[in-house]
CSV table of C-alpha atoms and ligand atoms in Angstrom, one decimal:
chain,number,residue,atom,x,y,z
R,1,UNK,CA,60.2,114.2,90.8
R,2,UNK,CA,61.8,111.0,90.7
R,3,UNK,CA,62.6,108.9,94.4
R,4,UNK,CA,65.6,107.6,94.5
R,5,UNK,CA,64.1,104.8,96.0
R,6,UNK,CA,62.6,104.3,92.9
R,7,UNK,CA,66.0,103.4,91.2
R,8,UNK,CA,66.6,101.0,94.1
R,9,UNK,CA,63.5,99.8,93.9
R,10,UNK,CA,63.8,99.2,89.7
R,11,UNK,CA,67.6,97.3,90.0
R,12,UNK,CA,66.3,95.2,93.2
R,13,UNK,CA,63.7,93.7,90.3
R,14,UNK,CA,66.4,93.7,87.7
R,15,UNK,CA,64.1,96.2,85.6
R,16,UNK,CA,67.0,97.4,83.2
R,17,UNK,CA,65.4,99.7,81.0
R,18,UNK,CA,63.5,101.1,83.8
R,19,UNK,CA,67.0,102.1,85.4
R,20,UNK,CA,68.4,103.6,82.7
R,21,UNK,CA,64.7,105.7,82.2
R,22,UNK,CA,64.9,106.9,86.1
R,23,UNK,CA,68.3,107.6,86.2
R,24,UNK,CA,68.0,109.6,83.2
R,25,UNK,CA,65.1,111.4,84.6
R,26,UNK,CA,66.8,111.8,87.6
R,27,UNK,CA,70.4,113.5,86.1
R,28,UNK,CA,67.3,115.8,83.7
R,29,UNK,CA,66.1,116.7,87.6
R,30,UNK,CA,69.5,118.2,88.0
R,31,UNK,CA,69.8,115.4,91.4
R,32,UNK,CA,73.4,115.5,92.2
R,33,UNK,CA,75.1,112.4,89.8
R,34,UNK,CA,77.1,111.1,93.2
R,35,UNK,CA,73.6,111.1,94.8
R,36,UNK,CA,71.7,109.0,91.8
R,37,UNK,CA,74.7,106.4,92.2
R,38,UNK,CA,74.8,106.1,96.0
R,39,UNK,CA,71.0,106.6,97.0
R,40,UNK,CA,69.7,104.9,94.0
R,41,UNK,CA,72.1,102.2,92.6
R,42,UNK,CA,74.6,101.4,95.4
R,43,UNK,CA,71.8,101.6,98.0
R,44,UNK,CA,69.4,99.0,95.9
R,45,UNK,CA,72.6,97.0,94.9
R,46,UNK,CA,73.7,96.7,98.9
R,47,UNK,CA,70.1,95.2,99.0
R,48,UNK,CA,70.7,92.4,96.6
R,49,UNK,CA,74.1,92.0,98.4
R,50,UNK,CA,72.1,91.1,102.1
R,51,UNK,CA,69.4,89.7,100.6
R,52,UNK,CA,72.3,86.6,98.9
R,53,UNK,CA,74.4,86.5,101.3
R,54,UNK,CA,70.9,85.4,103.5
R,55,UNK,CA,69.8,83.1,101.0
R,56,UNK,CA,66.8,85.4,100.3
R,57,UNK,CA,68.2,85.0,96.8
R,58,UNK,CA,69.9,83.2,94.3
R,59,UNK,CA,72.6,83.5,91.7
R,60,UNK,CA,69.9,84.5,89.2
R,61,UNK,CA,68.5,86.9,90.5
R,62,UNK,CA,71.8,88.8,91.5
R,63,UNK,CA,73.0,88.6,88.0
R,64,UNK,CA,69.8,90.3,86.9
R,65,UNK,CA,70.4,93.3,89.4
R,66,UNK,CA,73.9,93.6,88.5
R,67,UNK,CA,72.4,94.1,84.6
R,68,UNK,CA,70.2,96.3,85.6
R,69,UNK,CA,72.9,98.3,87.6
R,70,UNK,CA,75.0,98.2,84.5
R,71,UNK,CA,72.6,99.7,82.7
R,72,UNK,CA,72.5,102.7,85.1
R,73,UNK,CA,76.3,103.3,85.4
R,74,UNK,CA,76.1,103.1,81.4
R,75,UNK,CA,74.2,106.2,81.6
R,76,UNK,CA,76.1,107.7,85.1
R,77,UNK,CA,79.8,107.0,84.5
R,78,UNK,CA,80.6,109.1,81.7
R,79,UNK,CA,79.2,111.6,83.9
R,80,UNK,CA,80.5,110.8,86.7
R,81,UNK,CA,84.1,110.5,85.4
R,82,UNK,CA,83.8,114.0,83.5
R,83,UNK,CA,82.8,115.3,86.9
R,84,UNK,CA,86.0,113.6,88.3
R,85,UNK,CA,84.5,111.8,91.0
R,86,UNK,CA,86.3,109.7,92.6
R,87,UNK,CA,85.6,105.7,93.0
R,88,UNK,CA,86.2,104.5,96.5
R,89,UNK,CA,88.8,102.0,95.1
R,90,UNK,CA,90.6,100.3,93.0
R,91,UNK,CA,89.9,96.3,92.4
R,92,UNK,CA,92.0,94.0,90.0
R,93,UNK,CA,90.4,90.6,90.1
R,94,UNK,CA,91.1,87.4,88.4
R,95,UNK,CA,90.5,83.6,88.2
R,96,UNK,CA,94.2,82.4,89.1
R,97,UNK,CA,96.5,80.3,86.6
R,98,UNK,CA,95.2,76.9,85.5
R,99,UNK,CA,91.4,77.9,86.7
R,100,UNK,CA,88.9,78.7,84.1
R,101,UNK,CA,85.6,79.1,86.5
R,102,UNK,CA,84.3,82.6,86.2
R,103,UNK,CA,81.1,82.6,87.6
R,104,UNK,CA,81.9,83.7,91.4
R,105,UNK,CA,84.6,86.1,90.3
R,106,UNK,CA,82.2,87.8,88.4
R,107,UNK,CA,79.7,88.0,91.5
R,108,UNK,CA,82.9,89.3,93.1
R,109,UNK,CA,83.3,91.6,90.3
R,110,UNK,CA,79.8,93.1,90.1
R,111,UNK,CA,79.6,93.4,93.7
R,112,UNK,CA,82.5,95.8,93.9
R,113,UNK,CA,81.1,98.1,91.2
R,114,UNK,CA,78.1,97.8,93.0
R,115,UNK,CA,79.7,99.4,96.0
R,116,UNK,CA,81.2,102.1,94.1
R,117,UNK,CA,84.5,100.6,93.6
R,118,UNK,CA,86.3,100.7,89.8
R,119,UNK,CA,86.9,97.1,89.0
R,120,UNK,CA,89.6,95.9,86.8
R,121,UNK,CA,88.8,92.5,85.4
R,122,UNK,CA,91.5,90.1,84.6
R,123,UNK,CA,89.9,87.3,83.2
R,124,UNK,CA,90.6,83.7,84.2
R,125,UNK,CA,93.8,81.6,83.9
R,126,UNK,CA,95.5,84.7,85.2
R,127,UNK,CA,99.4,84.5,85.6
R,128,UNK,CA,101.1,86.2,88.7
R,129,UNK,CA,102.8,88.6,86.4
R,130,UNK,CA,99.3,90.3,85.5
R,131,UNK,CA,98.1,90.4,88.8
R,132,UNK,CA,101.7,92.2,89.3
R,133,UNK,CA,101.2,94.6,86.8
R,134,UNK,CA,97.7,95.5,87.7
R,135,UNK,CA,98.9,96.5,91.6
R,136,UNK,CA,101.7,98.7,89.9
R,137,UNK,CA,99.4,100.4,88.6
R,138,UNK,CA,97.5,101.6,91.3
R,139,UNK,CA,95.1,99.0,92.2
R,140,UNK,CA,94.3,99.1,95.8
R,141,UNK,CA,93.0,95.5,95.8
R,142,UNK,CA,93.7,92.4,93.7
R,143,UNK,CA,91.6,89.8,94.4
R,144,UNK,CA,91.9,86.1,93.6
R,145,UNK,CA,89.8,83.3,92.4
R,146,UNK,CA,89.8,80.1,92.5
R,147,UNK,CA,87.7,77.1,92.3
R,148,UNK,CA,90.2,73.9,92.5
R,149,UNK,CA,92.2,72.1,95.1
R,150,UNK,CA,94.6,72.3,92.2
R,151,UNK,CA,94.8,75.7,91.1
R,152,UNK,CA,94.5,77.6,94.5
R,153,UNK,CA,98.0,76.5,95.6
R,154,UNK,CA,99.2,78.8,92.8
R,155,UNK,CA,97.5,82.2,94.9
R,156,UNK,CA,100.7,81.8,97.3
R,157,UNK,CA,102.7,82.5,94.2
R,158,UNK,CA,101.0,85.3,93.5
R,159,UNK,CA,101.3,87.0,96.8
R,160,UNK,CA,105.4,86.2,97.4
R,161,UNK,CA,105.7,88.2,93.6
R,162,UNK,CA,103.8,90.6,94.5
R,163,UNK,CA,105.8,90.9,98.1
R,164,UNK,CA,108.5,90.7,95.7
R,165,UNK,CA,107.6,93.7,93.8
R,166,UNK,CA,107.3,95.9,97.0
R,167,UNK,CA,103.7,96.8,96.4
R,168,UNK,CA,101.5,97.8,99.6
R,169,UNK,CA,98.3,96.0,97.2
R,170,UNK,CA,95.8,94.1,99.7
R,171,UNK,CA,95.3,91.0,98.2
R,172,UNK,CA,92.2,89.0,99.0
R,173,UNK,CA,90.9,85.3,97.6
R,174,UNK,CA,88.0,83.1,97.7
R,175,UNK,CA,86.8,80.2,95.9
R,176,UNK,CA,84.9,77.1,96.9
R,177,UNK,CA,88.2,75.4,98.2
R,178,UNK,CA,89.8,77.9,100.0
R,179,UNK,CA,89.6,78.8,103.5
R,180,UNK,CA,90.2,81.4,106.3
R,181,UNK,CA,93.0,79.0,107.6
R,182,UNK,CA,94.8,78.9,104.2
R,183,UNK,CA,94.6,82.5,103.3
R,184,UNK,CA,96.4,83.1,106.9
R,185,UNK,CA,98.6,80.2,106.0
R,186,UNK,CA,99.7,82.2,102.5
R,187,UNK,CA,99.7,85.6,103.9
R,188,UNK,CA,96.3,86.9,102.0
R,189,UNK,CA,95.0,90.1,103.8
R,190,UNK,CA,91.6,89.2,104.2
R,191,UNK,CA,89.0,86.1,102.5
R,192,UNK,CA,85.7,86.2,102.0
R,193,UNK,CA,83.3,83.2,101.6
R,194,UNK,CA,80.6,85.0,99.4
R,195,UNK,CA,80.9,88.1,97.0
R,196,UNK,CA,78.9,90.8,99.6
R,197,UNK,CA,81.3,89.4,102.5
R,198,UNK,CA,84.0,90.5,99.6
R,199,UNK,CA,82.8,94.0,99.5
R,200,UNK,CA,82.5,94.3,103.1
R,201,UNK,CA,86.4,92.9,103.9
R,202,UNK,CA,87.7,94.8,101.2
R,203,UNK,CA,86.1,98.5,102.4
R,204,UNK,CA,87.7,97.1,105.5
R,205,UNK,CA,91.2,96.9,104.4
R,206,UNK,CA,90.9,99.6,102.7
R,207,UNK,CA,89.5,102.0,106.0
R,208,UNK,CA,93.0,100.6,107.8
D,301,B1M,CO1,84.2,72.8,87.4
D,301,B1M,N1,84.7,71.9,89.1
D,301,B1M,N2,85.7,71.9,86.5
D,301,B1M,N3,83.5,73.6,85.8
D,301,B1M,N4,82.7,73.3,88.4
D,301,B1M,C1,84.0,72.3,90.3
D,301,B1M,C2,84.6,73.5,91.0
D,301,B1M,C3,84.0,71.0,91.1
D,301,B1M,C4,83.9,71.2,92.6
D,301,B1M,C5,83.0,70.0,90.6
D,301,B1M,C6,83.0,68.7,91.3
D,301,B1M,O1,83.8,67.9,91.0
D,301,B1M,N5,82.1,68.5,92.2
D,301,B1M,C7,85.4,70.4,90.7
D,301,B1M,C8,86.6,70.9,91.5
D,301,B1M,C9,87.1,69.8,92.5
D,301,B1M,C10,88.2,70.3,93.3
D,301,B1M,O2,89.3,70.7,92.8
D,301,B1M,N6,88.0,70.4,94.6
D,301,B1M,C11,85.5,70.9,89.3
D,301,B1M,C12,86.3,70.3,88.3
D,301,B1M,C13,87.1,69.1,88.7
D,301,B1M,C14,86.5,70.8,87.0
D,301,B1M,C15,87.3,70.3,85.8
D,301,B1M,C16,88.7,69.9,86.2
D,301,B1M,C17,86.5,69.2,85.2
D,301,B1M,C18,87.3,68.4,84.1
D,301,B1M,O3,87.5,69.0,83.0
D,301,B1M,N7,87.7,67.2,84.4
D,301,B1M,C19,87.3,71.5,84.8
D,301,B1M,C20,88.5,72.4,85.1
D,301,B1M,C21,88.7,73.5,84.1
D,301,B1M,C22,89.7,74.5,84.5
D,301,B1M,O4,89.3,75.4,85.2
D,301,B1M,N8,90.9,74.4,84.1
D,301,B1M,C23,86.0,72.2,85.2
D,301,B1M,C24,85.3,72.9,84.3
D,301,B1M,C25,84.1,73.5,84.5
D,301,B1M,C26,83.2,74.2,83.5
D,301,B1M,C27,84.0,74.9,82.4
D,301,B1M,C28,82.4,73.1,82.9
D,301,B1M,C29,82.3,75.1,84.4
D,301,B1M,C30,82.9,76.5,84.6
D,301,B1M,C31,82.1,77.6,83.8
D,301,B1M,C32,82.5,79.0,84.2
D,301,B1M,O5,82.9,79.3,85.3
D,301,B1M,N9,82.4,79.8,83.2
D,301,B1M,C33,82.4,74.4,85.7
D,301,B1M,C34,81.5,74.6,86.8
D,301,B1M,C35,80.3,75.4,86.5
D,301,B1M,C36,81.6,74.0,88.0
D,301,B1M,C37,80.6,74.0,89.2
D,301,B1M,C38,79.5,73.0,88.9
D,301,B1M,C39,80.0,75.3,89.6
D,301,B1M,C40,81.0,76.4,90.0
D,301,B1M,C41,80.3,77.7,90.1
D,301,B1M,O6,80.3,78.5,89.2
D,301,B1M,N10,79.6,77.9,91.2
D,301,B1M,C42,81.5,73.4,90.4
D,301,B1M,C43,80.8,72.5,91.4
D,301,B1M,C44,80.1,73.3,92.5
D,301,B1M,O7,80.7,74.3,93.0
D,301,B1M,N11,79.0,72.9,92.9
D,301,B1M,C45,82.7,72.9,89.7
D,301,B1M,C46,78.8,79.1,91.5
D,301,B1M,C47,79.7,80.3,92.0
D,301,B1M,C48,78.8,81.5,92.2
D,301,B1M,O8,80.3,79.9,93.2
D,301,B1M,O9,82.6,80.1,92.2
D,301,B1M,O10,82.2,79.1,94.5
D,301,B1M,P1,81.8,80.1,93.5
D,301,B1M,O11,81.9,81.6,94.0
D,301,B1M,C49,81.3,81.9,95.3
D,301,B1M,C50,82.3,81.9,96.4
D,301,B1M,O12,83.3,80.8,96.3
D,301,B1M,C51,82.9,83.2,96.5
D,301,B1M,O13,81.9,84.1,96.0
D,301,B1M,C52,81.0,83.4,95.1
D,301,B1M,C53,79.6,83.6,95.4
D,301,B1M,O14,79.2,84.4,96.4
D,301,B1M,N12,84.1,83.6,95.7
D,301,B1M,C54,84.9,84.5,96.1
D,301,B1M,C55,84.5,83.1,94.5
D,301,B1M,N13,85.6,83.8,94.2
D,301,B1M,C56,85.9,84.7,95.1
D,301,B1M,C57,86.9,85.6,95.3
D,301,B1M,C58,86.9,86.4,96.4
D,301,B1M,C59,86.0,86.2,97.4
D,301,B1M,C60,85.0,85.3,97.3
D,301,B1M,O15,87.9,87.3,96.6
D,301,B1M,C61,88.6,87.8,95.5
């Protein structure tokens, strides 16, 4: 019988292949699909989250869970989707206008699916209209990225057209540059300075 712990145990090393063979097991062991994702690849990928945020770990090694996790939703999500369960939320994140750094929104990114959340990626250089169109339809959260002085000015924009727009979308930003003051200065519903503080203000918002 295959541990769930197991599975946590396998992503926490970034074992991909070993994932996808437990989870596979696991789903042949008739375990509940919703079970294999929370108890095996959420749990082990909440790990990784404490574990950075601490400085236990480094980008690295979180991008090498976050394969490994990717491999086990390859296998679970069809499954999971046929089955109609439901993601906790909705995230549409980009790198805002002008701002081509991707690395920390895709921490961002791959934390969120990590917590069970369905993640819309935008890209970088994203214009306020997309961001727009993503909370039209139906994302609970958008999230914004930046990484210069001179690009994260342009995340104000973004949250007057969405105001604009009348959606109820949470937005929340980060970036090297930004702070707790200016995301209260714009209006942002929450920041976070790392990508598992992320997670944990957007189940927040979410919860209210
Ligand atoms: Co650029 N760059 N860069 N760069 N670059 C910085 C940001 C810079 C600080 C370097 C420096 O001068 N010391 C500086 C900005 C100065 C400023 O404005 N204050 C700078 C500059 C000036 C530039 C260019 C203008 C250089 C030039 O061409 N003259 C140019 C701009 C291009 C553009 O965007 N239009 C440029 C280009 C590039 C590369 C393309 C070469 C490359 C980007 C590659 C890529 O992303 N695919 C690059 C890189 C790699 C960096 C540094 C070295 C590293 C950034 C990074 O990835 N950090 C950076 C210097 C540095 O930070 N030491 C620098 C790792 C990443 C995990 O951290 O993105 O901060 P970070 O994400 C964190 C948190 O901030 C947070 O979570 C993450 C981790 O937990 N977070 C969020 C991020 N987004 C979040 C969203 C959230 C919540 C949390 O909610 C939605």
């Amino acid at each position: 019988m295959v541990s769930l712990n197991a599975i946590s145990e396998a992503l926490q090393k970034g074992k991909a292949d070993e994932v996808k063979k437990l989870v596979t097991q696991a789903l042949e062991e008739k375990i509940a699909p919703k079970k294999v994702l929370e108890e095996g690849l959420i749990a082990g990928m909440d790990i990784i989250g404490g574990r950075f945020k601490r400085n236990e770990i480094y980008i690295p090694e979180v991008l090498i869970a976050a394969r490994a996790m990717h491999a086990g939703m390859s296998i679970l999500e069809p499954i999971l989707v046929k089955a109609g369960i439901k993601m906790i939320g909705k995230l549409a994140i980009g790198t805002v206008k002008g701002d081509l750094h991707d690395i920390g929104k895709n921490l961002v990114a791959m934390m969120y699916k990590g917590a069970g959340f369905e993640v819309q990626d935008l890209g970088v250089d994203v214009p306020a209209d997309k961001y727009v169109k993503a909370a039209v339809d139906g994302a609970d959260l958008v999230g914004l990225s930046a990484l210069l002085t001179t690009t994260m000015v342009g995340m104000k924009g973004v949250i007057e057209s969405l105001k604009e727009k009348g959606t109820k979308t949470k937005v929340i930003i980060g970036g090297a540059p930004v702070t707790q003051n200016y995301a209260d200065e714009i209006g942002a519903a929450g920041y976070a300075a790392d990508a598992a503080s992320a997670v944990e203000i957007g189940k927040k918002l979410l919860s209210k």
